[in-house]
mmCIF file of C-alpha atoms and ligand atoms in Angstrom:
data_model
loop_
_atom_site.group_PDB
_atom_site.id
_atom_site.type_symbol
_atom_site.label_atom_id
_atom_site.label_comp_id
_atom_site.label_asym_id
_atom_site.label_seq_id
_atom_site.Cartn_x
_atom_site.Cartn_y
_atom_site.Cartn_z
ATOM 1 C CA MET A 1 81.279 80.412 42.013
ATOM 2 C CA ALA A 2 84.346 78.151 43.250
ATOM 3 C CA ARG A 3 83.692 74.738 42.199
ATOM 4 C CA TRP A 4 83.447 72.092 44.722
ATOM 5 C CA ALA A 5 84.215 68.455 45.205
ATOM 6 C CA TYR A 6 83.902 65.730 47.751
ATOM 7 C CA VAL A 7 86.419 63.166 48.490
ATOM 8 C CA ASN A 8 86.285 60.819 51.450
ATOM 9 C CA GLY A 9 84.528 63.075 54.265
ATOM 10 C CA ARG A 10 85.636 66.694 53.154
ATOM 11 C CA TYR A 11 84.659 69.099 50.792
ATOM 12 C CA LEU A 12 87.379 70.317 48.341
ATOM 13 C CA PRO A 13 88.036 73.059 45.904
ATOM 14 C CA HIS A 14 87.288 70.978 42.698
ATOM 15 C CA ASP A 15 91.411 71.831 41.730
ATOM 16 C CA ARG A 16 92.478 70.416 45.240
ATOM 17 C CA ALA A 17 90.432 67.539 45.339
ATOM 18 C CA ALA A 18 92.721 64.038 44.758
ATOM 19 C CA VAL A 19 92.777 60.351 45.739
ATOM 20 C CA HIS A 20 95.893 58.188 46.842
ATOM 21 C CA VAL A 21 97.946 56.745 43.808
ATOM 22 C CA GLU A 22 97.573 52.976 45.432
ATOM 23 C CA ASP A 23 93.573 53.853 45.497
ATOM 24 C CA ARG A 24 92.555 50.766 43.995
ATOM 25 C CA GLY A 25 90.692 52.662 41.382
ATOM 26 C CA PHE A 26 93.144 54.237 39.810
ATOM 27 C CA GLN A 27 95.561 50.696 40.186
ATOM 28 C CA PHE A 28 92.944 47.953 38.892
ATOM 29 C CA ALA A 29 89.403 50.143 37.706
ATOM 30 C CA ASP A 30 88.225 48.389 40.753
ATOM 31 C CA GLY A 31 85.286 50.531 41.365
ATOM 32 C CA VAL A 32 81.736 51.557 40.792
ATOM 33 C CA TYR A 33 79.938 54.643 39.233
ATOM 34 C CA GLU A 34 77.175 56.654 38.701
ATOM 35 C CA VAL A 35 75.909 59.676 36.626
ATOM 36 C CA VAL A 36 73.154 61.516 38.223
ATOM 37 C CA THR A 37 71.529 64.314 35.717
ATOM 38 C CA ILE A 38 70.028 67.345 37.504
ATOM 39 C CA VAL A 39 66.905 69.063 35.528
ATOM 40 C CA GLU A 40 65.475 72.386 37.248
ATOM 41 C CA GLY A 41 66.767 71.724 40.544
ATOM 42 C CA ARG A 42 65.719 68.219 40.396
ATOM 43 C CA PHE A 43 67.487 64.707 40.676
ATOM 44 C CA ALA A 44 66.405 62.580 37.176
ATOM 45 C CA ASP A 45 66.003 59.220 38.532
ATOM 46 C CA LEU A 46 67.813 59.434 41.582
ATOM 47 C CA ASP A 47 66.567 56.311 43.157
ATOM 48 C CA GLY A 48 67.029 54.518 39.880
ATOM 49 C CA HIS A 49 70.766 55.064 40.319
ATOM 50 C CA MET A 50 70.843 54.548 44.131
ATOM 51 C CA GLU A 51 69.801 51.405 43.235
ATOM 52 C CA ARG A 52 72.122 50.417 40.550
ATOM 53 C CA LEU A 53 74.776 51.382 42.496
ATOM 54 C CA GLY A 54 73.832 49.211 45.300
ATOM 55 C CA ARG A 55 73.633 46.521 42.267
ATOM 56 C CA SER A 56 76.946 46.998 41.108
ATOM 57 C CA LEU A 57 78.826 46.777 44.617
ATOM 58 C CA GLY A 58 77.015 43.942 45.179
ATOM 59 C CA GLU A 59 78.240 42.093 42.204
ATOM 60 C CA LEU A 60 81.847 43.317 43.103
ATOM 61 C CA ARG A 61 81.717 42.899 47.118
ATOM 62 C CA ILE A 62 82.652 46.490 47.506
ATOM 63 C CA ALA A 63 81.116 47.874 50.727
ATOM 64 C CA TRP A 64 78.785 50.706 50.970
ATOM 65 C CA PRO A 65 80.975 53.388 51.937
ATOM 66 C CA MET A 66 78.575 54.867 54.570
ATOM 67 C CA ALA A 67 74.367 54.411 54.016
ATOM 68 C CA PRO A 68 73.041 55.249 51.007
ATOM 69 C CA ARG A 69 71.172 58.295 52.967
ATOM 70 C CA SER A 70 74.279 59.942 53.832
ATOM 71 C CA VAL A 71 75.678 59.274 49.969
ATOM 72 C CA GLU A 72 72.322 61.528 48.795
ATOM 73 C CA PHE A 73 72.902 63.506 51.237
ATOM 74 C CA ILE A 74 76.050 64.304 49.974
ATOM 75 C CA LEU A 75 75.034 64.776 46.705
ATOM 76 C CA ARG A 76 72.028 67.001 47.783
ATOM 77 C CA GLU A 77 75.087 69.219 49.359
ATOM 78 C CA LEU A 78 77.369 69.224 46.284
ATOM 79 C CA VAL A 79 74.625 70.371 44.131
ATOM 80 C CA ARG A 80 73.976 73.143 46.404
ATOM 81 C CA ARG A 81 77.451 73.971 46.975
ATOM 82 C CA ASN A 82 77.766 74.411 43.074
ATOM 83 C CA GLY A 83 74.506 76.186 42.942
ATOM 84 C CA ILE A 84 73.872 73.643 40.165
ATOM 85 C CA VAL A 85 70.439 74.376 38.747
ATOM 86 C CA ASN A 86 71.248 72.192 35.354
ATOM 87 C CA GLY A 87 73.602 69.707 35.818
ATOM 88 C CA SER A 88 75.015 66.414 36.604
ATOM 89 C CA VAL A 89 76.968 64.983 40.043
ATOM 90 C CA TYR A 90 79.333 62.371 39.190
ATOM 91 C CA LEU A 91 79.843 59.566 42.207
ATOM 92 C CA GLN A 92 82.624 57.111 42.200
ATOM 93 C CA VAL A 93 82.890 54.081 44.751
ATOM 94 C CA THR A 94 86.282 52.286 44.649
ATOM 95 C CA ARG A 95 87.344 49.088 46.972
ATOM 96 C CA GLY A 96 89.472 51.688 48.281
ATOM 97 C CA GLN A 97 93.530 52.489 49.390
ATOM 98 C CA ALA A 98 95.797 49.149 49.525
ATOM 99 C CA PRO A 99 99.398 48.154 49.132
ATOM 100 C CA ARG A 100 99.139 47.087 45.142
ATOM 101 C CA ASP A 101 97.991 43.119 44.913
ATOM 102 C CA PHE A 102 95.641 41.429 42.661
ATOM 103 C CA ARG A 103 93.755 39.975 45.437
ATOM 104 C CA PHE A 104 91.211 42.246 47.591
ATOM 105 C CA PRO A 105 92.829 43.850 50.121
ATOM 106 C CA GLU A 106 91.136 42.353 53.716
ATOM 107 C CA LYS A 107 90.939 45.528 54.910
ATOM 108 C CA ALA A 108 90.365 48.504 52.853
ATOM 109 C CA ARG A 109 87.718 51.377 53.397
ATOM 110 C CA PRO A 110 85.669 52.160 50.450
ATOM 111 C CA THR A 111 86.476 55.659 48.458
ATOM 112 C CA LEU A 112 83.655 57.811 48.063
ATOM 113 C CA VAL A 113 84.318 60.853 45.255
ATOM 114 C CA VAL A 114 81.719 62.985 44.139
ATOM 115 C CA THR A 115 81.799 65.456 41.483
ATOM 116 C CA ALA A 116 79.260 68.029 40.215
ATOM 117 C CA LYS A 117 79.357 69.673 36.770
ATOM 118 C CA ARG A 118 76.924 72.297 35.295
ATOM 119 C CA ALA A 119 75.056 71.824 31.740
ATOM 120 C CA ALA A 120 74.227 74.891 29.464
ATOM 121 C CA SER A 121 71.915 73.134 27.768
ATOM 122 C CA PHE A 122 71.324 69.014 27.962
ATOM 123 C CA ALA A 123 71.343 69.159 23.684
ATOM 124 C CA THR A 124 71.643 72.044 20.969
ATOM 125 C CA PRO A 125 68.478 73.045 18.638
ATOM 126 C CA ALA A 126 70.644 71.323 15.773
ATOM 127 C CA GLN A 127 70.678 67.645 17.885
ATOM 128 C CA LEU A 128 66.972 67.905 18.395
ATOM 129 C CA ASP A 129 66.133 69.084 15.035
ATOM 130 C CA GLN A 130 68.237 67.029 12.898
ATOM 131 C CA GLY A 131 69.129 64.055 15.064
ATOM 132 C CA VAL A 132 72.869 62.482 16.268
ATOM 133 C CA SER A 133 74.349 60.485 14.026
ATOM 134 C CA VAL A 134 76.225 56.812 15.207
ATOM 135 C CA ILE A 135 79.116 54.820 14.000
ATOM 136 C CA SER A 136 79.136 50.989 14.516
ATOM 137 C CA ILE A 137 82.234 49.624 15.756
ATOM 138 C CA PRO A 138 82.872 46.022 17.116
ATOM 139 C CA ASP A 139 82.089 45.552 20.833
ATOM 140 C CA ILE A 140 85.346 44.574 22.526
ATOM 141 C CA ARG A 141 84.494 44.990 26.176
ATOM 142 C CA TRP A 142 84.710 42.306 28.970
ATOM 143 C CA ALA A 143 81.722 39.604 29.861
ATOM 144 C CA ARG A 144 80.104 41.667 32.372
ATOM 145 C CA ARG A 145 79.002 44.996 31.233
ATOM 146 C CA ASP A 146 76.135 45.030 33.718
ATOM 147 C CA ILE A 147 77.932 46.219 36.261
ATOM 148 C CA LYS A 148 78.799 50.004 35.911
ATOM 149 C CA THR A 149 82.652 50.158 36.870
ATOM 150 C CA VAL A 150 85.064 52.600 36.266
ATOM 151 C CA GLY A 151 87.022 50.273 33.554
ATOM 152 C CA LEU A 152 85.752 51.995 30.440
ATOM 153 C CA LEU A 153 88.698 52.110 28.308
ATOM 154 C CA ALA A 154 87.037 50.546 25.300
ATOM 155 C CA GLN A 155 84.093 53.015 25.712
ATOM 156 C CA SER A 156 87.004 55.581 25.839
ATOM 157 C CA MET A 157 88.584 54.415 22.570
ATOM 158 C CA GLY A 158 84.931 54.188 20.976
ATOM 159 C CA LYS A 159 83.457 57.288 21.719
ATOM 160 C CA GLN A 160 87.267 58.930 20.146
ATOM 161 C CA GLN A 161 86.721 56.901 17.108
ATOM 162 C CA ALA A 162 82.968 58.488 16.781
ATOM 163 C CA ALA A 163 84.392 61.871 17.622
ATOM 164 C CA GLU A 164 87.011 61.615 14.850
ATOM 165 C CA ALA A 165 84.468 60.384 12.452
ATOM 166 C CA GLY A 166 82.036 63.068 13.247
ATOM 167 C CA ALA A 167 79.771 60.941 15.190
ATOM 168 C CA PHE A 168 78.005 61.550 18.090
ATOM 169 C CA GLU A 169 78.394 58.217 19.546
ATOM 170 C CA ALA A 170 79.933 54.884 18.716
ATOM 171 C CA TRP A 171 77.376 51.492 18.736
ATOM 172 C CA MET A 172 78.962 48.420 20.027
ATOM 173 C CA ILE A 173 78.149 45.215 17.766
ATOM 174 C CA ASP A 174 78.323 41.951 19.099
ATOM 175 C CA PRO A 175 79.919 39.150 17.028
ATOM 176 C CA ASP A 176 76.530 37.805 16.195
ATOM 177 C CA GLY A 177 76.141 40.950 14.184
ATOM 178 C CA THR A 178 73.377 42.810 16.963
ATOM 179 C CA VAL A 179 74.079 45.968 18.365
ATOM 180 C CA THR A 180 74.692 45.943 22.451
ATOM 181 C CA GLU A 181 74.655 49.236 23.009
ATOM 182 C CA GLY A 182 76.265 52.999 22.816
ATOM 183 C CA CYS A 183 79.300 53.600 24.679
ATOM 184 C CA SER A 184 77.730 55.958 27.086
ATOM 185 C CA SER A 185 74.168 55.329 26.190
ATOM 186 C CA ASN A 186 71.784 52.510 25.322
ATOM 187 C CA ALA A 187 70.206 51.767 21.771
ATOM 188 C CA TRP A 188 66.774 51.227 20.774
ATOM 189 C CA ILE A 189 65.071 51.637 17.211
ATOM 190 C CA VAL A 190 61.168 51.974 16.123
ATOM 191 C CA THR A 191 60.814 48.778 13.649
ATOM 192 C CA PRO A 192 58.633 49.467 10.266
ATOM 193 C CA GLY A 193 55.588 47.657 12.460
ATOM 194 C CA GLY A 194 56.018 50.210 15.058
ATOM 195 C CA VAL A 195 57.093 47.911 17.895
ATOM 196 C CA LEU A 196 59.668 50.014 19.981
ATOM 197 C CA THR A 197 62.885 47.693 20.478
ATOM 198 C CA THR A 198 65.643 47.635 22.790
ATOM 199 C CA ARG A 199 67.828 45.219 23.923
ATOM 200 C CA PRO A 200 66.739 43.337 27.172
ATOM 201 C CA PRO A 201 68.849 43.378 30.157
ATOM 202 C CA SER A 202 71.552 40.494 30.633
ATOM 203 C CA HIS A 203 75.696 40.632 31.269
ATOM 204 C CA SER A 204 75.891 41.972 27.891
ATOM 205 C CA ILE A 205 74.946 45.598 28.610
ATOM 206 C CA LEU A 206 74.328 48.340 31.617
ATOM 207 C CA ASN A 207 71.118 48.237 32.000
ATOM 208 C CA GLY A 208 70.169 51.878 31.981
ATOM 209 C CA VAL A 209 68.327 53.426 34.509
ATOM 210 C CA THR A 210 66.940 56.096 31.511
ATOM 211 C CA ARG A 211 66.257 53.006 29.333
ATOM 212 C CA LEU A 212 63.872 51.123 32.483
ATOM 213 C CA ALA A 213 62.161 54.713 32.768
ATOM 214 C CA LEU A 214 61.302 54.629 29.088
ATOM 215 C CA LEU A 215 60.197 51.678 28.672
ATOM 216 C CA ARG A 216 57.791 52.325 31.808
ATOM 217 C CA LEU A 217 57.259 55.799 29.768
ATOM 218 C CA ALA A 218 56.330 53.604 26.575
ATOM 219 C CA ARG A 219 54.321 51.004 28.237
ATOM 220 C CA GLU A 220 52.104 53.370 29.892
ATOM 221 C CA ARG A 221 51.280 54.971 26.460
ATOM 222 C CA GLY A 222 50.547 51.967 25.300
ATOM 223 C CA ILE A 223 53.545 52.007 22.732
ATOM 224 C CA PRO A 224 54.156 48.660 21.489
ATOM 225 C CA VAL A 225 57.087 47.275 23.202
ATOM 226 C CA GLU A 226 59.631 44.526 22.460
ATOM 227 C CA GLU A 227 62.750 43.667 24.603
ATOM 228 C CA ARG A 228 65.189 41.770 22.232
ATOM 229 C CA ALA A 229 68.058 42.555 20.335
ATOM 230 C CA PHE A 230 68.203 43.597 16.728
ATOM 231 C CA THR A 231 71.138 43.918 14.518
ATOM 232 C CA LEU A 232 72.934 46.806 12.451
ATOM 233 C CA GLU A 233 71.078 46.288 9.322
ATOM 234 C CA GLU A 234 67.533 46.234 10.984
ATOM 235 C CA ALA A 235 68.862 49.868 13.078
ATOM 236 C CA LEU A 236 69.267 50.904 8.804
ATOM 237 C CA ALA A 237 66.171 49.852 7.960
ATOM 238 C CA ALA A 238 64.372 51.188 11.269
ATOM 239 C CA ARG A 239 61.415 53.595 11.396
ATOM 240 C CA GLU A 240 63.081 55.740 14.256
ATOM 241 C CA ALA A 241 66.237 55.146 15.950
ATOM 242 C CA PHE A 242 67.570 56.443 19.184
ATOM 243 C CA LEU A 243 69.638 56.500 22.023
ATOM 244 C CA SER A 244 69.365 57.086 26.112
ATOM 245 C CA SER A 245 71.059 57.889 28.826
ATOM 246 C CA ALA A 246 71.397 60.050 31.769
ATOM 247 C CA GLY A 247 72.504 62.868 29.940
ATOM 248 C CA THR A 248 71.144 62.946 26.930
ATOM 249 C CA PHE A 249 67.389 61.590 28.005
ATOM 250 C CA ALA A 250 65.791 60.147 24.551
ATOM 251 C CA MET A 251 68.116 61.804 21.671
ATOM 252 C CA PRO A 252 67.266 61.002 18.079
ATOM 253 C CA VAL A 253 69.680 59.211 15.785
ATOM 254 C CA THR A 254 69.290 59.606 12.087
ATOM 255 C CA ARG A 255 72.318 58.418 10.938
ATOM 256 C CA ILE A 256 74.570 55.108 11.237
ATOM 257 C CA ASP A 257 77.517 54.702 9.305
ATOM 258 C CA GLY A 258 77.218 57.966 7.209
ATOM 259 C CA LYS A 259 73.985 56.464 6.076
ATOM 260 C CA PRO A 260 70.609 58.114 7.012
ATOM 261 C CA VAL A 261 67.906 56.451 9.112
ATOM 262 C CA ALA A 262 64.337 56.657 9.063
ATOM 263 C CA GLY A 263 64.654 59.678 6.471
ATOM 264 C CA GLY A 264 67.027 61.346 8.366
ATOM 265 C CA ARG A 265 64.435 62.997 10.354
ATOM 266 C CA PRO A 266 63.712 62.984 14.471
ATOM 267 C CA GLY A 267 61.023 60.635 14.870
ATOM 268 C CA PRO A 268 57.603 61.192 16.706
ATOM 269 C CA VAL A 269 57.774 57.981 19.563
ATOM 270 C CA THR A 270 61.707 59.558 20.241
ATOM 271 C CA MET A 271 60.395 63.021 20.766
ATOM 272 C CA ALA A 272 57.335 61.918 22.667
ATOM 273 C CA LEU A 273 59.505 59.520 24.732
ATOM 274 C CA ARG A 274 61.972 62.803 24.955
ATOM 275 C CA GLN A 275 59.369 64.647 26.348
ATOM 276 C CA ALA A 276 57.800 62.490 28.341
ATOM 277 C CA TYR A 277 60.789 61.829 30.681
ATOM 278 C CA LEU A 278 61.588 65.431 30.778
ATOM 279 C CA ASP A 279 57.929 65.610 32.177
ATOM 280 C CA SER A 280 58.442 62.742 34.844
ATOM 281 C CA VAL A 281 61.501 64.748 35.986
ATOM 282 C CA ALA A 282 59.423 67.653 36.628
ATOM 283 C CA GLY A 283 57.009 66.247 38.480
ATOM 284 C CA THR A 284 54.245 67.518 35.665
ATOM 285 C CA ALA A 285 53.280 63.905 34.563
ATOM 286 C CA GLN A 286 49.910 63.205 34.757
HETATM 287 N N1 PLP B 1 75.069 51.795 28.653
HETATM 288 C C1 PLP B 1 76.421 52.373 28.749
HETATM 289 C C2 PLP B 1 77.453 51.358 28.518
HETATM 290 C C3 PLP B 1 76.802 53.146 29.801
HETATM 291 O O1 PLP B 1 77.631 53.876 30.253
HETATM 292 C C4 PLP B 1 75.360 54.178 30.066
HETATM 293 C C5 PLP B 1 75.524 55.536 30.981
HETATM 294 O O2 PLP B 1 76.986 56.008 31.128
HETATM 295 C C6 PLP B 1 74.176 53.611 29.744
HETATM 296 C C7 PLP B 1 74.184 52.759 28.621
HETATM 297 C C8 PLP B 1 72.923 54.803 30.058
HETATM 298 O O3 PLP B 1 72.766 54.632 31.350
HETATM 299 P P1 PLP B 1 72.042 55.314 32.399
HETATM 300 O O4 PLP B 1 70.258 55.616 31.380
HETATM 301 O O5 PLP B 1 71.694 54.760 33.174
HETATM 302 O O6 PLP B 1 72.929 56.714 31.901
#
């Protein structure tokens, strides 16, 4: 089946989809994005992703390229055209095309790009059975990590470092020794006392849509929850550790910097939250 993309009003074959060289997304990383997962034909947390897109746009004073409902229509249409049952859509909005100048252009039409991708699976049996490993790296990013911008070079470098170390993700560490988040995921632990712990939203992290859903599901299930920063040492001594994102849901972390965490096995809270999340996406939650 041919692969389709959407660029500024047109559905195009994926390999011919392009933006102008003076698009500000290309020149300045002056744009924001979202990734929405599709599980068995259903969008996971579409409303949450649309809401965060609006927030990111607002923080950067980029206008919606069209009404949010119309953006949603395009997402659905692209999923349909690509025949996706399990996979993801990527959407990017930039400030648009303008002669290169650091200052915001007075008149530019925001660029909207949407691509879609199939997923053979969301996790391998080994990842679910044995968990994944992460490495720790210094957090070298800018100070507005709450905005989901396409300026992802620090995260790209971190992911490359993780891959070269044979790890799934890199957890970034603030100068004060606390874990901020993963390069493309939020970081969680269950403390030895059984408290589900993750960093509170601030300018230091991206407030993950999956993070918010998992917090809600945990509270509904009566799991003790604390939103606070935790250190790498705490993570190493935790009962469980995991990461969350649109594409990984809740993924058990069983090694940090080569050292086993939580006895090297995925923990029950992690796996229960992963299942609860998948059930909520499927609409089977009680
Ligand atoms: N933190 C960062 C830096 C991310 O890039 C992402 C996702 O790409 C997340 C957290 C998780 O966010 P979400 O659950 O909305 O996918």
